[in-house]
mmCIF file of C-alpha atoms in Angstrom:
data_model
loop_
_atom_site.group_PDB
_atom_site.id
_atom_site.type_symbol
_atom_site.label_atom_id
_atom_site.label_comp_id
_atom_site.label_asym_id
_atom_site.label_seq_id
_atom_site.Cartn_x
_atom_site.Cartn_y
_atom_site.Cartn_z
ATOM 1 C CA MET A 27 0.399 -0.704 -0.129
ATOM 2 C CA PHE A 28 1.279 3.165 0.007
ATOM 3 C CA SER A 29 1.266 6.541 2.199
ATOM 4 C CA LYS A 30 -1.344 8.503 2.214
ATOM 5 C CA GLY A 31 1.407 11.529 3.016
ATOM 6 C CA ILE A 32 1.999 10.766 -0.218
ATOM 7 C CA HIS A 33 -0.621 10.550 -1.779
ATOM 8 C CA VAL A 34 -2.267 13.402 -0.268
ATOM 9 C CA THR A 35 1.093 15.700 -1.524
ATOM 10 C CA LEU A 36 1.423 14.000 -5.421
ATOM 11 C CA LEU A 37 -2.902 15.637 -5.864
ATOM 12 C CA LEU A 38 -2.174 18.703 -4.134
ATOM 13 C CA LEU A 39 0.715 19.424 -6.687
ATOM 14 C CA ILE A 40 -1.604 17.890 -9.692
ATOM 15 C CA ALA A 41 -3.231 20.194 -9.629
ATOM 16 C CA SER A 42 -1.725 23.381 -8.980
ATOM 17 C CA GLN A 43 -0.766 22.334 -12.669
ATOM 18 C CA GLN A 44 -3.339 21.770 -14.031
ATOM 19 C CA ILE A 45 -6.354 23.652 -12.947
ATOM 20 C CA PRO A 46 -6.778 27.428 -15.111
ATOM 21 C CA PRO A 47 -7.681 29.494 -11.979
ATOM 22 C CA SER A 48 -10.494 30.392 -12.930
ATOM 23 C CA ALA A 49 -11.239 27.756 -12.691
ATOM 24 C CA ALA A 50 -10.546 27.668 -8.871
ATOM 25 C CA LEU A 51 -13.503 27.507 -7.115
ATOM 26 C CA SER A 52 -15.100 24.226 -9.054
ATOM 27 C CA ALA A 53 -12.074 22.710 -8.683
ATOM 28 C CA SER A 54 -12.552 23.131 -4.976
ATOM 29 C CA HIS A 55 -15.116 21.315 -4.633
ATOM 30 C CA VAL A 56 -14.329 18.571 -7.109
ATOM 31 C CA LEU A 57 -11.204 17.281 -4.547
ATOM 32 C CA ASN A 58 -13.177 18.185 -1.859
ATOM 33 C CA ARG A 59 -15.718 15.071 -3.407
ATOM 34 C CA THR A 60 -12.322 13.157 -3.747
ATOM 35 C CA SER A 61 -11.142 13.459 -1.121
ATOM 36 C CA LYS A 62 -14.511 12.544 0.591
ATOM 37 C CA SER A 63 -14.592 9.883 -2.290
ATOM 38 C CA TRP A 64 -10.551 8.573 -0.920
ATOM 39 C CA HIS A 65 -11.471 8.881 2.681
ATOM 40 C CA ARG A 66 -13.976 5.620 1.670
ATOM 41 C CA LEU A 67 -11.663 3.537 -0.246
ATOM 42 C CA SER A 68 -9.072 3.725 2.518
ATOM 43 C CA LYS A 69 -10.720 2.547 5.228
ATOM 44 C CA ARG A 70 -12.544 0.079 2.753
ATOM 45 C CA GLY A 71 -8.900 -0.974 2.392
ATOM 46 C CA ALA A 72 -8.268 -0.593 5.712
ATOM 47 C CA LEU A 73 -11.030 -3.057 6.268
ATOM 48 C CA LEU A 74 -10.186 -5.390 3.613
ATOM 49 C CA ALA A 75 -6.811 -5.692 4.914
ATOM 50 C CA ARG A 76 -8.279 -6.858 8.166
ATOM 51 C CA ASP A 77 -10.324 -9.822 6.149
ATOM 52 C CA LEU A 78 -7.230 -10.543 4.717
ATOM 53 C CA ARG A 79 -5.426 -11.279 8.422
ATOM 54 C CA ILE A 80 -7.511 -13.374 10.121
ATOM 55 C CA SER A 81 -8.369 -15.809 6.673
ATOM 56 C CA LEU A 82 -4.389 -15.926 6.055
ATOM 57 C CA HIS A 83 -3.952 -16.166 9.832
ATOM 58 C CA GLN A 84 -7.299 -19.244 8.951
ATOM 59 C CA ILE A 85 -5.150 -20.545 6.501
ATOM 60 C CA SER A 86 -2.082 -20.991 8.100
ATOM 61 C CA GLY A 87 -3.927 -22.749 11.440
ATOM 62 C CA VAL A 88 -2.187 -19.840 13.473
ATOM 63 C CA GLY A 89 -5.052 -18.851 16.171
ATOM 64 C CA PHE A 90 -6.379 -15.341 15.659
ATOM 65 C CA ASP A 91 -8.719 -14.224 18.803
ATOM 66 C CA ILE A 92 -10.876 -11.380 16.678
ATOM 67 C CA SER A 93 -12.134 -10.461 19.678
ATOM 68 C CA SER A 94 -9.060 -8.579 20.523
ATOM 69 C CA TYR A 95 -8.433 -7.002 17.468
ATOM 70 C CA THR A 96 -9.039 -3.726 17.864
ATOM 71 C CA PRO A 97 -9.045 -1.813 14.327
ATOM 72 C CA GLN A 98 -6.972 0.525 13.089
ATOM 73 C CA LYS A 99 -7.834 4.504 12.272
ATOM 74 C CA VAL A 100 -7.703 5.732 8.580
ATOM 75 C CA VAL A 101 -7.167 9.573 8.593
ATOM 76 C CA CYS A 102 -7.328 10.391 5.310
ATOM 77 C CA ALA A 103 -5.336 15.212 5.389
ATOM 78 C CA ARG A 104 -7.979 17.414 3.109
ATOM 79 C CA PRO A 105 -7.200 21.205 3.078
ATOM 80 C CA ASP A 106 -9.896 23.214 4.102
ATOM 81 C CA THR A 107 -8.585 25.376 1.583
ATOM 82 C CA LEU A 108 -6.527 25.936 -1.741
ATOM 83 C CA ALA A 109 -5.116 29.094 -2.927
ATOM 84 C CA PHE A 110 -5.123 28.744 -6.375
ATOM 85 C CA GLY A 111 -6.183 32.616 -7.096
ATOM 86 C CA GLY A 112 -9.412 34.876 -7.179
ATOM 87 C CA ASP A 113 -10.588 35.334 -4.210
ATOM 88 C CA ALA A 114 -9.542 31.967 -2.644
ATOM 89 C CA THR A 115 -6.605 31.782 -0.137
ATOM 90 C CA SER A 116 -4.082 28.871 1.383
ATOM 91 C CA THR A 117 -4.353 30.152 5.813
ATOM 92 C CA SER A 118 -2.507 25.907 6.071
ATOM 93 C CA PRO A 119 0.479 25.521 4.606
ATOM 94 C CA ALA A 120 1.280 21.777 3.056
ATOM 95 C CA THR A 121 4.980 22.267 5.939
ATOM 96 C CA SER A 122 5.572 24.153 8.709
ATOM 97 C CA SER A 123 8.392 25.969 9.254
ATOM 98 C CA ALA A 124 11.055 25.673 11.756
ATOM 99 C CA ALA A 125 10.781 27.711 14.653
ATOM 100 C CA PRO A 126 14.281 29.929 13.808
ATOM 101 C CA THR A 127 16.958 28.798 17.247
ATOM 102 C CA ALA A 128 18.713 31.142 18.677
ATOM 103 C CA SER A 129 22.633 31.597 17.138
ATOM 104 C CA ALA A 130 24.929 29.365 20.046
ATOM 105 C CA THR A 131 27.693 31.134 21.606
ATOM 106 C CA PRO A 132 30.302 29.664 20.556
ATOM 107 C CA VAL A 133 32.484 27.696 22.886
ATOM 108 C CA TYR A 134 36.292 28.151 23.127
ATOM 109 C CA GLN A 135 38.533 25.849 23.614
ATOM 110 C CA LEU A 136 42.649 26.122 25.513
ATOM 111 C CA VAL A 137 44.804 24.901 22.403
ATOM 112 C CA GLU A 138 48.104 26.258 23.308
ATOM 113 C CA SER A 139 49.054 27.993 27.131
ATOM 114 C CA HIS A 140 53.027 29.517 27.851
ATOM 115 C CA ILE A 141 53.467 29.533 31.606
ATOM 116 C CA GLY A 142 55.920 29.102 33.992
ATOM 117 C CA GLU A 143 58.707 27.838 33.688
ATOM 118 C CA ASN A 144 57.931 26.043 30.877
ATOM 119 C CA PHE A 145 57.474 29.258 28.947
ATOM 120 C CA PHE A 146 59.371 29.433 25.865
ATOM 121 C CA ASP A 147 59.093 25.882 24.397
ATOM 122 C CA GLY A 148 56.786 25.961 21.059
ATOM 123 C CA TRP A 149 58.949 29.557 20.257
ATOM 124 C CA SER A 150 61.059 30.199 18.191
ATOM 125 C CA PHE A 151 64.079 33.432 19.007
ATOM 126 C CA PHE A 152 64.758 35.383 15.720
ATOM 127 C CA GLY A 153 68.991 35.172 15.800
ATOM 128 C CA ASN A 154 69.019 38.411 13.358
ATOM 129 C CA VAL A 155 69.136 41.638 13.448
ATOM 130 C CA ASP A 156 65.654 44.011 13.219
ATOM 131 C CA ASN A 157 65.220 44.010 9.477
ATOM 132 C CA ALA A 158 61.480 44.118 9.595
ATOM 133 C CA THR A 159 61.609 47.869 11.623
ATOM 134 C CA ALA A 160 64.964 49.334 10.957
ATOM 135 C CA GLY A 161 65.752 49.166 15.369
ATOM 136 C CA ALA A 162 68.591 49.734 16.580
ATOM 137 C CA VAL A 163 68.624 45.456 18.702
ATOM 138 C CA ASN A 164 70.224 42.614 17.802
ATOM 139 C CA TYR A 165 67.703 39.603 18.243
ATOM 140 C CA LEU A 166 69.674 36.858 20.196
ATOM 141 C CA ASN A 167 68.826 33.090 19.486
ATOM 142 C CA GLU A 168 67.468 30.576 22.340
ATOM 143 C CA GLU A 169 71.048 30.009 23.620
ATOM 144 C CA ASP A 170 72.926 33.644 24.273
ATOM 145 C CA ALA A 171 69.673 34.787 25.469
ATOM 146 C CA PHE A 172 69.292 32.218 28.185
ATOM 147 C CA SER A 173 72.982 31.868 28.559
ATOM 148 C CA SER A 174 72.830 36.333 28.683
ATOM 149 C CA GLY A 175 70.098 36.265 31.482
ATOM 150 C CA LEU A 176 67.863 38.403 28.755
ATOM 151 C CA ILE A 177 65.286 35.493 29.766
ATOM 152 C CA THR A 178 64.154 33.833 32.846
ATOM 153 C CA ALA A 179 60.548 31.077 33.573
ATOM 154 C CA SER A 180 59.898 29.996 36.414
ATOM 155 C CA ASN A 181 57.364 28.034 38.378
ATOM 156 C CA ALA A 182 57.817 29.678 41.493
ATOM 157 C CA ASP A 183 55.477 32.331 40.563
ATOM 158 C CA GLY A 184 55.043 31.842 37.590
ATOM 159 C CA ARG A 185 56.208 34.586 35.740
ATOM 160 C CA THR A 186 58.347 35.075 32.465
ATOM 161 C CA ILE A 187 60.535 38.344 32.216
ATOM 162 C CA ILE A 188 62.011 39.188 29.011
ATOM 163 C CA LYS A 189 65.051 42.100 28.253
ATOM 164 C CA MET A 190 67.015 43.890 26.883
ATOM 165 C CA ASP A 191 70.880 44.333 26.900
ATOM 166 C CA THR A 192 71.317 47.351 29.543
ATOM 167 C CA THR A 193 75.322 48.009 28.629
ATOM 168 C CA PRO A 194 76.666 51.887 29.081
ATOM 169 C CA ARG A 195 78.206 51.479 25.979
ATOM 170 C CA ILE A 196 78.037 50.156 23.283
ATOM 171 C CA THR A 197 79.428 50.128 19.888
ATOM 172 C CA GLY A 198 76.788 48.964 17.367
ATOM 173 C CA TYR A 199 72.966 47.153 17.903
ATOM 174 C CA ARG A 200 71.985 46.931 21.063
ATOM 175 C CA ASP A 201 70.970 42.943 22.353
ATOM 176 C CA SER A 202 66.809 42.244 22.517
ATOM 177 C CA ILE A 203 64.338 39.048 22.344
ATOM 178 C CA ARG A 204 61.853 38.372 19.593
ATOM 179 C CA ILE A 205 60.285 35.115 20.038
ATOM 180 C CA THR A 206 57.441 34.164 18.066
ATOM 181 C CA THR A 207 54.903 30.929 17.908
ATOM 182 C CA LYS A 208 56.109 27.696 16.410
ATOM 183 C CA ASN A 209 51.989 26.803 16.132
ATOM 184 C CA THR A 210 49.868 29.190 13.890
ATOM 185 C CA PHE A 211 46.293 29.525 14.523
ATOM 186 C CA THR A 212 43.166 31.409 12.128
ATOM 187 C CA GLY A 213 40.709 32.691 14.399
ATOM 188 C CA GLY A 214 40.269 32.334 18.062
ATOM 189 C CA VAL A 215 41.546 34.717 21.158
ATOM 190 C CA PHE A 216 44.249 35.366 21.935
ATOM 191 C CA VAL A 217 45.518 36.223 25.702
ATOM 192 C CA LEU A 218 48.626 38.117 27.082
ATOM 193 C CA ASP A 219 48.901 38.721 30.597
ATOM 194 C CA ALA A 220 51.143 41.090 31.709
ATOM 195 C CA TYR A 221 52.492 42.883 34.508
ATOM 196 C CA HIS A 222 54.780 45.270 32.861
ATOM 197 C CA MET A 223 55.381 46.218 29.343
ATOM 198 C CA PRO A 224 59.049 47.604 28.145
ATOM 199 C CA HIS A 225 58.472 51.725 27.910
ATOM 200 C CA GLY A 226 60.815 54.366 27.733
ATOM 201 C CA CYS A 227 62.495 57.015 25.055
ATOM 202 C CA ALA A 228 63.278 55.316 21.993
ATOM 203 C CA VAL A 229 62.026 51.844 23.736
ATOM 204 C CA TRP A 230 59.345 50.251 21.560
ATOM 205 C CA PRO A 231 57.922 46.964 21.671
ATOM 206 C CA ALA A 232 54.589 44.514 20.623
ATOM 207 C CA PHE A 233 52.860 42.001 21.170
ATOM 208 C CA TRP A 234 51.458 41.377 17.938
ATOM 209 C CA THR A 235 50.625 38.553 14.868
ATOM 210 C CA ASN A 236 51.538 38.192 11.250
ATOM 211 C CA ALA A 237 49.242 41.093 10.518
ATOM 212 C CA TYR A 238 47.744 42.887 14.068
ATOM 213 C CA THR A 239 48.905 44.216 16.996
ATOM 214 C CA SER A 240 47.064 44.376 19.869
ATOM 215 C CA GLY A 241 49.507 45.598 23.046
ATOM 216 C CA GLN A 242 52.783 48.632 21.174
ATOM 217 C CA GLY A 243 53.228 51.419 21.781
ATOM 218 C CA VAL A 244 56.915 54.100 22.351
ATOM 219 C CA ASN A 245 58.931 55.858 24.177
ATOM 220 C CA ASP A 246 57.154 57.492 26.708
ATOM 221 C CA ASN A 247 53.492 57.138 25.985
ATOM 222 C CA THR A 248 50.685 55.255 27.937
ATOM 223 C CA ASN A 249 48.111 54.945 25.792
ATOM 224 C CA ASN A 250 48.203 51.492 24.279
ATOM 225 C CA GLN A 251 47.370 51.547 19.903
ATOM 226 C CA ALA A 252 46.048 48.493 18.001
ATOM 227 C CA THR A 253 46.851 48.330 14.686
ATOM 228 C CA LEU A 254 46.533 46.492 11.263
ATOM 229 C CA HIS A 255 48.823 45.684 8.549
ATOM 230 C CA THR A 256 46.663 44.546 5.093
ATOM 231 C CA ASP A 257 48.228 43.911 1.938
ATOM 232 C CA THR A 258 45.284 46.195 -0.227
ATOM 233 C CA GLY A 259 42.534 45.903 0.486
ATOM 234 C CA CYS A 260 40.951 46.121 3.330
ATOM 235 C CA THR A 261 39.632 49.713 5.019
ATOM 236 C CA LEU A 262 38.448 50.661 8.621
ATOM 237 C CA SER A 263 35.228 51.873 9.810
ATOM 238 C CA SER A 264 34.622 55.011 11.037
ATOM 239 C CA GLU A 265 30.694 53.769 12.660
ATOM 240 C CA ILE A 266 32.280 50.907 14.539
ATOM 241 C CA SER A 267 32.157 52.143 18.227
ATOM 242 C CA THR A 268 34.920 51.437 20.675
ATOM 243 C CA THR A 269 37.669 53.207 23.082
ATOM 244 C CA SER A 270 39.435 54.691 21.091
ATOM 245 C CA THR A 271 40.083 57.172 18.525
ATOM 246 C CA LEU A 272 40.885 56.713 14.820
ATOM 247 C CA VAL A 273 44.864 57.489 14.153
ATOM 248 C CA GLU A 274 46.328 57.496 10.422
ATOM 249 C CA THR A 275 45.050 56.251 7.822
ATOM 250 C CA THR A 276 42.155 54.714 7.305
ATOM 251 C CA ASP A 277 43.464 52.442 4.703
ATOM 252 C CA CYS A 278 44.843 49.045 5.994
ATOM 253 C CA ASP A 279 47.164 49.261 3.092
ATOM 254 C CA GLY A 280 50.828 48.198 5.224
ATOM 255 C CA ASN A 281 52.815 48.686 1.497
ATOM 256 C CA LEU A 282 51.302 52.945 1.764
ATOM 257 C CA ASP A 283 55.214 54.901 2.868
ATOM 258 C CA SER A 284 55.810 54.188 6.197
ATOM 259 C CA ASN A 285 53.756 51.167 6.565
ATOM 260 C CA PRO A 286 51.387 52.811 8.675
ATOM 261 C CA GLY A 287 48.151 50.562 8.335
ATOM 262 C CA CYS A 288 44.805 51.610 10.257
ATOM 263 C CA GLY A 289 44.405 51.160 13.563
ATOM 264 C CA TYR A 290 43.384 52.830 17.199
ATOM 265 C CA LEU A 291 44.744 55.162 20.379
ATOM 266 C CA SER A 292 43.546 53.615 23.841
ATOM 267 C CA THR A 293 41.200 56.596 25.383
ATOM 268 C CA SER A 294 43.009 55.375 28.742
ATOM 269 C CA ASN A 295 46.593 56.407 29.745
ATOM 270 C CA MET A 296 46.300 52.724 31.176
ATOM 271 C CA THR A 297 46.851 50.638 28.463
ATOM 272 C CA TYR A 298 50.470 51.595 27.817
ATOM 273 C CA GLY A 299 53.966 52.411 30.179
ATOM 274 C CA GLU A 300 53.909 53.814 33.115
ATOM 275 C CA GLY A 301 50.301 53.802 33.535
ATOM 276 C CA PHE A 302 50.177 49.798 32.570
ATOM 277 C CA ASN A 303 53.009 48.891 34.932
ATOM 278 C CA SER A 304 52.077 51.048 38.164
ATOM 279 C CA ASN A 305 48.333 48.960 37.889
ATOM 280 C CA GLY A 306 50.632 45.426 37.774
ATOM 281 C CA GLY A 307 49.516 45.744 34.028
ATOM 282 C CA GLY A 308 46.593 44.478 32.622
ATOM 283 C CA VAL A 309 45.151 41.376 30.106
ATOM 284 C CA TYR A 310 45.150 42.323 26.156
ATOM 285 C CA ALA A 311 42.477 40.312 24.559
ATOM 286 C CA MET A 312 41.912 39.542 20.555
ATOM 287 C CA HIS A 313 38.945 38.032 19.503
ATOM 288 C CA TRP A 314 40.038 37.068 16.357
ATOM 289 C CA SER A 315 36.424 35.871 13.421
ATOM 290 C CA ASN A 316 34.920 35.699 10.198
ATOM 291 C CA ASP A 317 33.622 38.549 11.793
ATOM 292 C CA GLY A 318 36.124 40.741 12.825
ATOM 293 C CA ILE A 319 38.922 40.734 14.576
ATOM 294 C CA SER A 320 38.562 43.048 18.189
ATOM 295 C CA VAL A 321 41.392 44.370 20.952
ATOM 296 C CA TYR A 322 39.725 44.500 24.828
ATOM 297 C CA PHE A 323 42.559 45.658 26.991
ATOM 298 C CA PHE A 324 41.490 45.030 31.487
ATOM 299 C CA PRO A 325 43.607 46.633 33.262
ATOM 300 C CA ARG A 326 45.008 44.956 37.069
ATOM 301 C CA GLY A 327 41.208 44.097 38.746
ATOM 302 C CA SER A 328 38.410 44.313 36.599
ATOM 303 C CA ILE A 329 40.509 40.933 33.876
ATOM 304 C CA PRO A 330 37.494 39.242 33.220
ATOM 305 C CA THR A 331 36.321 35.524 35.229
ATOM 306 C CA ASP A 332 35.409 34.069 32.426
ATOM 307 C CA ILE A 333 38.866 35.043 31.425
ATOM 308 C CA GLN A 334 40.808 34.014 35.115
ATOM 309 C CA ASN A 335 38.389 30.869 34.447
ATOM 310 C CA GLY A 336 40.276 30.167 31.492
ATOM 311 C CA ALA A 337 36.893 30.526 29.978
ATOM 312 C CA PRO A 338 36.572 33.751 27.177
ATOM 313 C CA THR A 339 33.504 34.900 26.498
ATOM 314 C CA PRO A 340 34.267 37.802 23.825
ATOM 315 C CA ASP A 341 30.481 38.981 23.576
ATOM 316 C CA SER A 342 30.157 39.213 26.549
ATOM 317 C CA TRP A 343 33.642 41.471 26.779
ATOM 318 C CA GLY A 344 31.819 44.639 26.192
ATOM 319 C CA THR A 345 32.784 47.487 23.379
ATOM 320 C CA PRO A 346 36.435 46.382 21.970
ATOM 321 C CA MET A 347 38.995 49.110 23.004
ATOM 322 C CA ALA A 348 40.243 48.651 18.736
ATOM 323 C CA HIS A 349 37.652 47.114 15.857
ATOM 324 C CA TRP A 350 38.049 45.584 12.173
ATOM 325 C CA SER A 351 34.710 45.031 11.003
ATOM 326 C CA SER A 352 33.910 42.182 8.054
ATOM 327 C CA LYS A 353 32.118 44.485 6.660
ATOM 328 C CA THR A 354 34.832 46.518 4.951
ATOM 329 C CA CYS A 355 38.085 44.781 5.535
ATOM 330 C CA ASP A 356 37.655 41.083 4.190
ATOM 331 C CA ILE A 357 38.647 39.390 7.030
ATOM 332 C CA ALA A 358 38.870 35.097 6.029
ATOM 333 C CA LYS A 359 40.773 36.945 3.118
ATOM 334 C CA PHE A 360 43.563 38.666 4.353
ATOM 335 C CA PHE A 361 43.541 36.620 7.325
ATOM 336 C CA LYS A 362 45.234 33.591 7.972
ATOM 337 C CA SER A 363 47.893 30.798 10.002
ATOM 338 C CA HIS A 364 49.426 33.842 12.016
ATOM 339 C CA TRP A 365 51.793 33.292 14.185
ATOM 340 C CA VAL A 366 51.899 35.372 17.639
ATOM 341 C CA LEU A 367 55.076 36.744 19.101
ATOM 342 C CA ILE A 368 56.753 39.347 21.354
ATOM 343 C CA ASN A 369 59.596 41.925 20.970
ATOM 344 C CA THR A 370 61.330 44.533 21.994
ATOM 345 C CA THR A 371 63.186 47.218 19.302
ATOM 346 C CA LEU A 372 64.393 50.402 19.408
ATOM 347 C CA CYS A 373 64.398 53.467 17.606
ATOM 348 C CA GLY A 374 63.705 52.340 14.027
ATOM 349 C CA TYR A 375 60.104 53.034 12.419
ATOM 350 C CA TRP A 376 58.256 54.531 15.010
ATOM 351 C CA ALA A 377 60.198 55.013 17.559
ATOM 352 C CA GLY A 378 63.066 56.561 15.318
ATOM 353 C CA ASN A 379 60.694 58.080 13.961
ATOM 354 C CA GLY A 380 59.190 59.962 17.133
ATOM 355 C CA TRP A 381 61.861 60.545 18.770
ATOM 356 C CA ASN A 382 62.182 64.897 18.111
ATOM 357 C CA SER A 383 58.162 63.984 18.693
ATOM 358 C CA SER A 384 55.874 65.832 22.138
ATOM 359 C CA GLY A 385 52.434 66.890 23.188
ATOM 360 C CA SER A 386 51.028 63.099 22.981
ATOM 361 C CA PRO A 387 49.623 61.321 26.331
ATOM 362 C CA GLY A 388 52.579 60.764 28.212
ATOM 363 C CA GLN A 389 54.736 62.363 25.573
ATOM 364 C CA GLU A 390 54.830 66.153 26.827
ATOM 365 C CA THR A 391 57.652 67.039 25.884
ATOM 366 C CA SER A 392 60.159 65.193 23.392
ATOM 367 C CA CYS A 393 62.609 62.213 24.051
ATOM 368 C CA ALA A 394 65.233 64.564 21.724
ATOM 369 C CA VAL A 395 64.515 67.425 24.768
ATOM 370 C CA ARG A 396 64.055 64.629 28.089
ATOM 371 C CA THR A 397 67.143 62.664 27.031
ATOM 372 C CA GLY A 398 69.462 65.323 25.721
ATOM 373 C CA TYR A 399 70.414 63.542 22.744
ATOM 374 C CA ALA A 400 70.185 64.823 18.890
ATOM 375 C CA SER A 401 69.370 60.832 17.303
ATOM 376 C CA CYS A 402 67.701 57.964 18.786
ATOM 377 C CA GLU A 403 70.222 55.681 17.764
ATOM 378 C CA ASP A 404 73.571 57.866 19.899
ATOM 379 C CA PHE A 405 71.097 57.334 23.087
ATOM 380 C CA VAL A 406 70.669 53.645 21.882
ATOM 381 C CA ARG A 407 74.741 52.708 22.096
ATOM 382 C CA ASN A 408 76.179 55.664 25.090
ATOM 383 C CA SER A 409 73.030 55.130 27.751
ATOM 384 C CA GLY A 410 72.318 51.906 28.576
ATOM 385 C CA SER A 411 71.037 52.594 32.507
ATOM 386 C CA SER A 412 68.211 54.149 30.748
ATOM 387 C CA PHE A 413 66.428 50.676 29.511
ATOM 388 C CA SER A 414 66.265 49.389 33.696
ATOM 389 C CA GLU A 415 62.017 49.474 32.762
ATOM 390 C CA ALA A 416 62.453 47.991 29.336
ATOM 391 C CA TYR A 417 61.591 44.479 30.377
ATOM 392 C CA TRP A 418 58.323 42.070 30.061
ATOM 393 C CA ASP A 419 57.572 40.896 33.125
ATOM 394 C CA ILE A 420 54.677 38.410 31.985
ATOM 395 C CA ALA A 421 52.348 36.306 33.584
ATOM 396 C CA SER A 422 50.782 34.230 30.439
ATOM 397 C CA VAL A 423 50.556 33.868 26.566
ATOM 398 C CA LYS A 424 47.842 31.729 25.619
ATOM 399 C CA VAL A 425 45.636 30.821 22.591
ATOM 400 C CA TYR A 426 42.017 29.469 22.705
ATOM 401 C CA GLN A 427 39.790 28.636 19.475
ATOM 402 C CA THR A 428 36.627 26.430 18.936
ATOM 403 C CA SER A 429 38.184 24.088 17.449
ATOM 404 C CA ARG A 430 42.310 23.567 15.945
ATOM 405 C CA LYS A 431 42.880 25.148 13.315
ATOM 406 C CA THR A 432 46.704 26.022 11.959
#
């Protein structure tokens, strides 16, 4: 026997294809009569099936108690009205759409953690001069970094120190550290928890990935700048709500002159430099999804519980410090397989070019006036003790993803 549901569906389909709109009313009556006929036939079929079942049991010799048999109710679905045109309307759709369901909040799982004595496991050391930002530093390899004492990691307090060479006078570049994760990541939540960041004249530290920097500043500035550097085709929307102000240009093309990128300057003087360090630092968190890239800063004492518990929920963090929307920058196109990097350089394109600048938050007078050196490079070579504050004190670096994606 055929399914009743299939018969009804086919009947409606044939009617809708063959009956002209002008015959809608009469067609409806015909269909009603036809449905009633199908109903009567179905009932007769059910009775016939019962009789056959009884007969077959008798032929087979198997006993069958007819008194225990309960006839099955036959139901034929029939629409009350059909929408063929004219005045006829459909009030009972053949199928009902499922109720919309709310999007589930992404669940981020820890995929990489750097903390305590094993902090430096899983990092590569640059081991070369700063050929990326024209800085006046020599980045040490892993062996030299440990033997020089510029890096330490301990389980005793769980803190990692990354320092700058403070030799009083040098003739070349000053030794420093740049580390890069061996693993790459596409999307996720990247969390830096630090008690202290390098600062001071000539100093340019950064916590970043291949293209975007969440925590950085230069010289004596006190307000962090988050910047994005891409290929041609990515711009920053001025309509995005953030807790910062736009700086430089809205064109994120890193191939433009001086490679400014597109960025935001925080309005808080606790996000970098002396203000950050005197408050015991805080947490920088980058949230990268196909919808956009956001940067958040939480000062010590105001770090969300979900971050402290290792279960970040970015949707609960409020307005970001910086945000690049997929509406004006195709995130999936421009951002794939990023490393996480931490480094401290000196002078270079930003700190060096801003040597004579003043008027920015924390930089009321220029470094040239403050130090008495006409050039950033001269200061670096002859004033090693000035870099005693050029160090990182890091609690941890952690990466979370909904599923592992390199």
